[in-house]
Coordinates of C-alpha atoms and ligand atoms in Angstrom, one line a residue:
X1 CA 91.1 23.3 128.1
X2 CA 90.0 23.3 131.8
X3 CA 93.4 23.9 132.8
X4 CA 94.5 26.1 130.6
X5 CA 92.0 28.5 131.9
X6 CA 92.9 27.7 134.9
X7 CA 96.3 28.7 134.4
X8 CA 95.3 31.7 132.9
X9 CA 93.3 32.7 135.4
X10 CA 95.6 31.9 138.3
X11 CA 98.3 34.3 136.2
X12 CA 95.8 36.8 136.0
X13 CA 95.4 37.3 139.6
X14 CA 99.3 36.7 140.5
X15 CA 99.5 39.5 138.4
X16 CA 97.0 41.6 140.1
X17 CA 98.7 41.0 143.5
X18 CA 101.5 42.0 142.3
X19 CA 100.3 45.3 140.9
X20 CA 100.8 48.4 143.2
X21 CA 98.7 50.9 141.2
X22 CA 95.6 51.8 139.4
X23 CA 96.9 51.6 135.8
X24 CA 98.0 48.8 136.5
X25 CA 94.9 46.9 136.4
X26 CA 93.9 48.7 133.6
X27 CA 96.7 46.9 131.7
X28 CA 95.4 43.6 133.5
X29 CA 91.9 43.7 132.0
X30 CA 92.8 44.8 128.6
X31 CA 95.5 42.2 128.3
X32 CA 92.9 39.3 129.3
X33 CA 89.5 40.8 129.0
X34 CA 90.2 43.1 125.9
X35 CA 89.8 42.6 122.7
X36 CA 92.4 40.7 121.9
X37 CA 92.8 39.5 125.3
X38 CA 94.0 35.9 126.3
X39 CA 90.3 35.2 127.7
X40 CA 88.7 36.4 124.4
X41 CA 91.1 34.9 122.3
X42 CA 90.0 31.8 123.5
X43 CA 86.6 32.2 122.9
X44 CA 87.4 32.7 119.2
X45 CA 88.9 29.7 118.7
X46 CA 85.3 27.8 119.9
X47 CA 85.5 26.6 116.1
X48 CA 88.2 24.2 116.7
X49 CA 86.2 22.4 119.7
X50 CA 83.8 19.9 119.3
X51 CA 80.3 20.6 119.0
X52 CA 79.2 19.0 122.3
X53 CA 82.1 20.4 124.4
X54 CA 81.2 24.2 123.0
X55 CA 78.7 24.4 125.5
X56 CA 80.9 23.1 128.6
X57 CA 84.0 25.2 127.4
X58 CA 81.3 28.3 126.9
X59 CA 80.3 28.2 130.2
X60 CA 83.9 27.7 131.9
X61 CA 84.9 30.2 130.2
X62 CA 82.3 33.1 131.1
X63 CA 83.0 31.7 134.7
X64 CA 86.5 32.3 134.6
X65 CA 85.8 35.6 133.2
X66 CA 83.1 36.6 135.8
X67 CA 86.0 35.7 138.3
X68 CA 88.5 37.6 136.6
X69 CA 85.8 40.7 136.3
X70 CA 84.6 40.5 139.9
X71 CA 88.2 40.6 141.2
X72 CA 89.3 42.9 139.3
X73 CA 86.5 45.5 140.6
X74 CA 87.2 44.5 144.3
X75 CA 91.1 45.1 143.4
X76 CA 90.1 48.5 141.7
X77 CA 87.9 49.3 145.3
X78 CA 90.9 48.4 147.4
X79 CA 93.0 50.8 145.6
X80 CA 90.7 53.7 145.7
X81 CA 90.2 53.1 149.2
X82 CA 93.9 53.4 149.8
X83 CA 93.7 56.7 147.7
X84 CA 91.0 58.3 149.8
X85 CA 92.8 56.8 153.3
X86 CA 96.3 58.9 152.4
X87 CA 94.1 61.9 151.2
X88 CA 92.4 62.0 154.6
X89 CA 95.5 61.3 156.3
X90 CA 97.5 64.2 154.8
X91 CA 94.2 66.8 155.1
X92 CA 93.6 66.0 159.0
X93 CA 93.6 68.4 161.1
X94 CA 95.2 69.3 164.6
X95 CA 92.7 70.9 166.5
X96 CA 95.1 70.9 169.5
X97 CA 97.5 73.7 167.3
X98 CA 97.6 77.2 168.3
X99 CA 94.7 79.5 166.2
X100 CA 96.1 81.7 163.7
X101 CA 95.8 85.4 164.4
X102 CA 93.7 87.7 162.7
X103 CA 95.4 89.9 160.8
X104 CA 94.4 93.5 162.4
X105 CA 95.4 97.1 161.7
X106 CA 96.0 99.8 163.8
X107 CA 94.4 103.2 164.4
X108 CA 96.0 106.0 162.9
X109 CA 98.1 108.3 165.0
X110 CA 95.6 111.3 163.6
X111 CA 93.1 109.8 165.0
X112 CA 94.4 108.7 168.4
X113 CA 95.4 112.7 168.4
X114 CA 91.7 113.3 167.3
X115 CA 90.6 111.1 170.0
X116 CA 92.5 112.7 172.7
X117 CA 91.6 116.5 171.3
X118 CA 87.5 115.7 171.2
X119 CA 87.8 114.2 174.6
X120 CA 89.6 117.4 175.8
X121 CA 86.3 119.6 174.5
X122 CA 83.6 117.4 175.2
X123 CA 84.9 117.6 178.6
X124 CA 84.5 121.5 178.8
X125 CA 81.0 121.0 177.0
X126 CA 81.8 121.0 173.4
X127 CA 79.5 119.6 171.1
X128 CA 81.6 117.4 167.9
X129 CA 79.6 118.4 164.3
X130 CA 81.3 117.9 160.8
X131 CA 80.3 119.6 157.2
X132 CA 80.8 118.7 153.9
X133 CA 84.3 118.6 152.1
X134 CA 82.8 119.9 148.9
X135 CA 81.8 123.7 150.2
X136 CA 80.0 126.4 148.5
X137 CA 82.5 129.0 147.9
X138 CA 80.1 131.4 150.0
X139 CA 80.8 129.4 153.2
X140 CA 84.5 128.7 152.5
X141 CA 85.1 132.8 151.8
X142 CA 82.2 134.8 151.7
X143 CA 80.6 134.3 154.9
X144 CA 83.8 134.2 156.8
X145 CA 84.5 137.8 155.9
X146 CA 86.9 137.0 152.8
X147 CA 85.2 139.0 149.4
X148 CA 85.7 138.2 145.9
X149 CA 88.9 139.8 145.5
X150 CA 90.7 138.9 149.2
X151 CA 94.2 138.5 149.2
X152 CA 93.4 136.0 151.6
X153 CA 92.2 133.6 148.8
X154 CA 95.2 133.4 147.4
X155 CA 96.9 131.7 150.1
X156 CA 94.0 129.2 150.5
X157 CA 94.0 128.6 146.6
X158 CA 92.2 124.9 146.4
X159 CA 90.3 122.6 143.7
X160 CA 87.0 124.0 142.7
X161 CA 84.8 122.3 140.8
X162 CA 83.1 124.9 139.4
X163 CA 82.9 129.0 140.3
X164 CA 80.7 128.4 142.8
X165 CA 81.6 124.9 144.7
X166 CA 85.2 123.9 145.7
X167 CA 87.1 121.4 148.5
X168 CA 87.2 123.8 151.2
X169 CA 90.4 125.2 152.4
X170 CA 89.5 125.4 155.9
X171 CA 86.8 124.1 158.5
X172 CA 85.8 127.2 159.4
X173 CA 82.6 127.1 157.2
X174 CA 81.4 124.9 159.7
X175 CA 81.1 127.8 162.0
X176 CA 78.6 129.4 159.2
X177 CA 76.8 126.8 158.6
X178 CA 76.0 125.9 162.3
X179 CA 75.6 129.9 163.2
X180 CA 73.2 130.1 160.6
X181 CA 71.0 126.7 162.0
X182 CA 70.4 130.0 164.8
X183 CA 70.5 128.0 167.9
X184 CA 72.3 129.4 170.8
X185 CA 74.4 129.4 172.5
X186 CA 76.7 127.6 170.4
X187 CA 79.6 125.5 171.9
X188 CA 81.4 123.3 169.3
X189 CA 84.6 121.8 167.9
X190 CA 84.1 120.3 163.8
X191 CA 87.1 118.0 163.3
X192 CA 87.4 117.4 158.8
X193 CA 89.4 117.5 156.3
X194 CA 90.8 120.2 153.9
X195 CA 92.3 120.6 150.7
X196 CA 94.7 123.2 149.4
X197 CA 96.8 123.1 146.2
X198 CA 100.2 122.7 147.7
X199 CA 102.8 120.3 147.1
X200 CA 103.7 117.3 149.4
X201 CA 106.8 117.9 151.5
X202 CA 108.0 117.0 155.2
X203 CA 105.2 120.3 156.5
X204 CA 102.7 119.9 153.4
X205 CA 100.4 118.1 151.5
X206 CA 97.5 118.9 149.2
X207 CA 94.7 117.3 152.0
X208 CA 95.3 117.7 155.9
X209 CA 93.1 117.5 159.0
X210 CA 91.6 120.7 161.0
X211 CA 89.6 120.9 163.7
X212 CA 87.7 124.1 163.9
X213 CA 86.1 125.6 167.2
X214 CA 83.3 128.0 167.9
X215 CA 81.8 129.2 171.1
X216 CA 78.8 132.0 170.8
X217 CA 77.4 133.0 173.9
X218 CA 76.5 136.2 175.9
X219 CA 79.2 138.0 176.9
X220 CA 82.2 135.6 175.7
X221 CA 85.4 137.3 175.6
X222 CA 89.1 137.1 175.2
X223 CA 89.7 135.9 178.2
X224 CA 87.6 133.0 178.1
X225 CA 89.5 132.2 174.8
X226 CA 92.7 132.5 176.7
X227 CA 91.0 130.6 179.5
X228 CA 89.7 127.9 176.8
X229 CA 92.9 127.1 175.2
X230 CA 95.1 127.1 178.0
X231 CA 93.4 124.4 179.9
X232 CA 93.7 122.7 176.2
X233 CA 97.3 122.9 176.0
X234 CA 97.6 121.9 179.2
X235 CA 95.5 118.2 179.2
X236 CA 97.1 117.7 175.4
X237 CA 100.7 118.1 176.5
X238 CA 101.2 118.6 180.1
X239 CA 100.2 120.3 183.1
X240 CA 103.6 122.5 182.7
X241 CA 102.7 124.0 179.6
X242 CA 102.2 127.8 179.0
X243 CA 100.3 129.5 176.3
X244 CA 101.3 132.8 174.3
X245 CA 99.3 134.5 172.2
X246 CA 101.0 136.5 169.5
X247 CA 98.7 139.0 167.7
X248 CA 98.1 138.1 163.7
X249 CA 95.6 138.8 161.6
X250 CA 92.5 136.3 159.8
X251 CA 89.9 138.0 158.3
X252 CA 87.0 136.5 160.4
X253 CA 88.2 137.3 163.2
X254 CA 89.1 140.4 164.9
X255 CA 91.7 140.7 166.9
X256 CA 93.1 137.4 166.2
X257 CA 96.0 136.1 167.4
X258 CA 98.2 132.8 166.7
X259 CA 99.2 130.9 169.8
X260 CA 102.5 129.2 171.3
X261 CA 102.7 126.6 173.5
X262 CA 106.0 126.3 175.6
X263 CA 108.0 123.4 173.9
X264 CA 107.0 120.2 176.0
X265 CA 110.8 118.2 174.9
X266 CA 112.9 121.4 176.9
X267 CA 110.4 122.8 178.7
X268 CA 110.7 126.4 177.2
X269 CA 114.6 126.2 177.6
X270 CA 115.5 125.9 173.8
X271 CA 116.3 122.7 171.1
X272 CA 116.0 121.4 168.5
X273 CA 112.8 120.5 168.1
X274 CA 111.3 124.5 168.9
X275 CA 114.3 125.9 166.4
X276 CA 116.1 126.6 169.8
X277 CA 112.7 129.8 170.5
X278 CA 111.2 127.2 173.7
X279 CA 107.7 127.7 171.9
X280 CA 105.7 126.2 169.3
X281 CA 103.2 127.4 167.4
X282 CA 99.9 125.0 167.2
X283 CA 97.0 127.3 166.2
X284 CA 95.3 130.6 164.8
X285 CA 92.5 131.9 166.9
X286 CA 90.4 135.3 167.7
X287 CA 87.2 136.5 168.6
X288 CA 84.2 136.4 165.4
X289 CA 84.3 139.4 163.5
X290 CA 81.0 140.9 163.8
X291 CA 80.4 141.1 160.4
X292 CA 80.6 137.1 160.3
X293 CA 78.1 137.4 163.0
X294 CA 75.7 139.8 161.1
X295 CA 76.0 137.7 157.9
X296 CA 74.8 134.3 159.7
X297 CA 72.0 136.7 161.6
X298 CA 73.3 136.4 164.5
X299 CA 72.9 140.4 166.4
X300 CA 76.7 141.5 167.2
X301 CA 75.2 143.4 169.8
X302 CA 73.8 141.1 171.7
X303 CA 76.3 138.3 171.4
X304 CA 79.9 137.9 170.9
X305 CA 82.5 134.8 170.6
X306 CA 85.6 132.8 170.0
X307 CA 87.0 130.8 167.3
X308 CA 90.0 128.5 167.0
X309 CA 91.4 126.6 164.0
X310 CA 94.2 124.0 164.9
X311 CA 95.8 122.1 162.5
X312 CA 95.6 118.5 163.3
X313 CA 98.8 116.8 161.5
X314 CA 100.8 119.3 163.2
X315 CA 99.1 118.2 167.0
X316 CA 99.8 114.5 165.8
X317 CA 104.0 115.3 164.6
X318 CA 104.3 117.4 167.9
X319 CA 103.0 114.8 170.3
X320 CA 104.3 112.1 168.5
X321 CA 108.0 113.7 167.8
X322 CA 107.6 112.8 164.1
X323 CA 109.6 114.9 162.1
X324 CA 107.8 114.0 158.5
X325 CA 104.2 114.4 157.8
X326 CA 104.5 112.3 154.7
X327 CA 104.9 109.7 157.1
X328 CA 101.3 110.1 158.3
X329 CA 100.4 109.1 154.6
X330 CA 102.0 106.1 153.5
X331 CA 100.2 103.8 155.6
X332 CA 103.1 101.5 156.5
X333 CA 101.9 99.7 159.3
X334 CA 105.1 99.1 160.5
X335 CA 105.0 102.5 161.5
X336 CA 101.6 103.3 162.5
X337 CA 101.9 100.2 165.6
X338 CA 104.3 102.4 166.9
X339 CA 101.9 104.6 168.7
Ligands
DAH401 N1 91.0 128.7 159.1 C1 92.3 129.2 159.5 C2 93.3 128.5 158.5 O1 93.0 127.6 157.9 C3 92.6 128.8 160.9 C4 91.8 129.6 161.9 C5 92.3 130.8 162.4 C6 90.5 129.2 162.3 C7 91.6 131.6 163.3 C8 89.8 130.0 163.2 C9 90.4 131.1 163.6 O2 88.6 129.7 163.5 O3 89.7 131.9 164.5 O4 94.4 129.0 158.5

């Protein structure tokens, strides 16, 4: 009996050299420990051994399978050991490798533009403000000199929200609002969006950028708008550039006038980026109707100023020669790391 435990015990643990995986054992302890494993097996057939030997084959068999158990369980350690020694092998990491980059956007060409036109006016004094994008009807048309029944609000036809609140068309409420805060003199530019119900195409779309200006002041007058928006055209896009100031009419202004720059690609020579003229247009301007003055209490007869409305896509596609404004909306970053 002594030996054929022996024997079975030796196989057991050939086996379990042999094995190369977890399961493996598994199969190795059923087939000897289980139920109707070789060990067990041999503890049901006590019957057939004498009754004095029971007690010596009892024990050498519980001994053999306290062997078999232990070395099973060290096995079963080695093997998870292994396991956990590949795992952290394959999850180490090489500090000594370069950093991945963060990921990191770009500023929009608007706003590099913006950047460049604020600095221009805080430079001559200019203070930056901003109003809301959902105006009162009064401020978008009222107050700026544009009644009920204006012509004017048909070209400026926008999104209202009800009779009396809509997006606004134009910054120019921003004058109103800050004329009416009644501190002078007043010496600002209010860059925002505005919202029109037009149709996207390469020169439209239903939201764009403005940046409104408004100087009030004793005795301001036309030549310190000319004055004003020369030395602009000239930092934006060049010392060489000219101004001209074509007469035009806006209803809060009187006299207004929309102003050229010479065309900074030929120099005022003609191609085909001016339509072959040598100018470009880039903004509507004129000096605030008095009744626009009256209406935000400010006394027409004691001051008088400028105001200038430029639209700020079209600064951005002129500086920038790009030739689509839709391309100033997609937001492929491809092209917006180009400037
Ligand atoms: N608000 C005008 C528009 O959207 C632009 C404009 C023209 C603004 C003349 C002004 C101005 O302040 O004086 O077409």
């Amino acid at each position: 009996m002594q030996e054929k435990l022996k024997a079975i015990v030796n196989d057991a643990l050939e086996k379990m050299k042999a094995a190369d995986q977890l399961d493996t054992l598994n199969d190795i302890k059923v087939a000897y420990l289980g139920k109707k494993g070789e060990l067990t097996e041999i503890l049901k057939s006590m019957k057939e051994v004498s009754p004095e030997d029971r007690p010596k084959v009892g024990q050498l068999v519980n001994e053999a399978r306290t062997v078999l158990e232990e070395k099973l369980e060290d096995a079963k350690k080695g093997f998870l050991n292994k396991i956990k020694e590949e795992q952290i092998k394959k999850e180490t990491i090489d500090v000594t490798l370069p950093a991945k980059r963060p990921h990191m956007g770009h500023r929009h060409p608007n706003n590099i533009a913006l950047d460049e036109v604020e600095r221009i006016f805080v430079g001559m004094g200019y203070e930056v403000v901003e109003g809301p994008e959902v105006e009162y009807d009064y401020y978008n048309f009222e107050a700026l000199n544009i009644p009920a029944n204006h012509p004017a609000k048909d070209e400026q036809d926008t999104f209202y929200v009800n009779s009396n609140i809509l997006l606004r068309t134009q910054t120019s409420p921003v004058q109103v609002r800050v004329m009416e805060e009644g501190k002078l003199p007043i010496r600002m530019i209010a860059p925002g969006r505005v919202f029109r119900s037009d149709e996207v195409d390469a020169t439209h779309s239903p939201c764009f950028n403005q940046i409104e200006g408004l100087v009030i002041d004793k005795n301001i007058t036309f030549s310190d708008l000319k004055g004003t928006l020369a030395e602009f055209a000239k930092q934006l896009f060049g010392e060489g550039t000219k101004v001209k100031f074509r007469p035009h009419h806006f209803p809060f202004t009187e006299p207004s006038a929309e102003v050229d720059v010479t065309c900074f690609k030929c120099g005022g020579d003609g191609c085909r980026f001016c339509k072959g003229t040598g100018w470009i247009e880039i903004l509507g301007c004129g000096m605030v109707h008095p009744n626009v003055l009256k209406m935000s209490g400010i006394d027409p007869e004691e001051y008088t100023g400028f105001a200038f409305g430029v639209g700020l896509e079209r600064i951005t596609l002129l500086k920038y020669e790009i030739d689509d404004m839709r391309l100033l909306y997609e937001n492929d970053i491809r092209f917006l790391k180009q400037f």
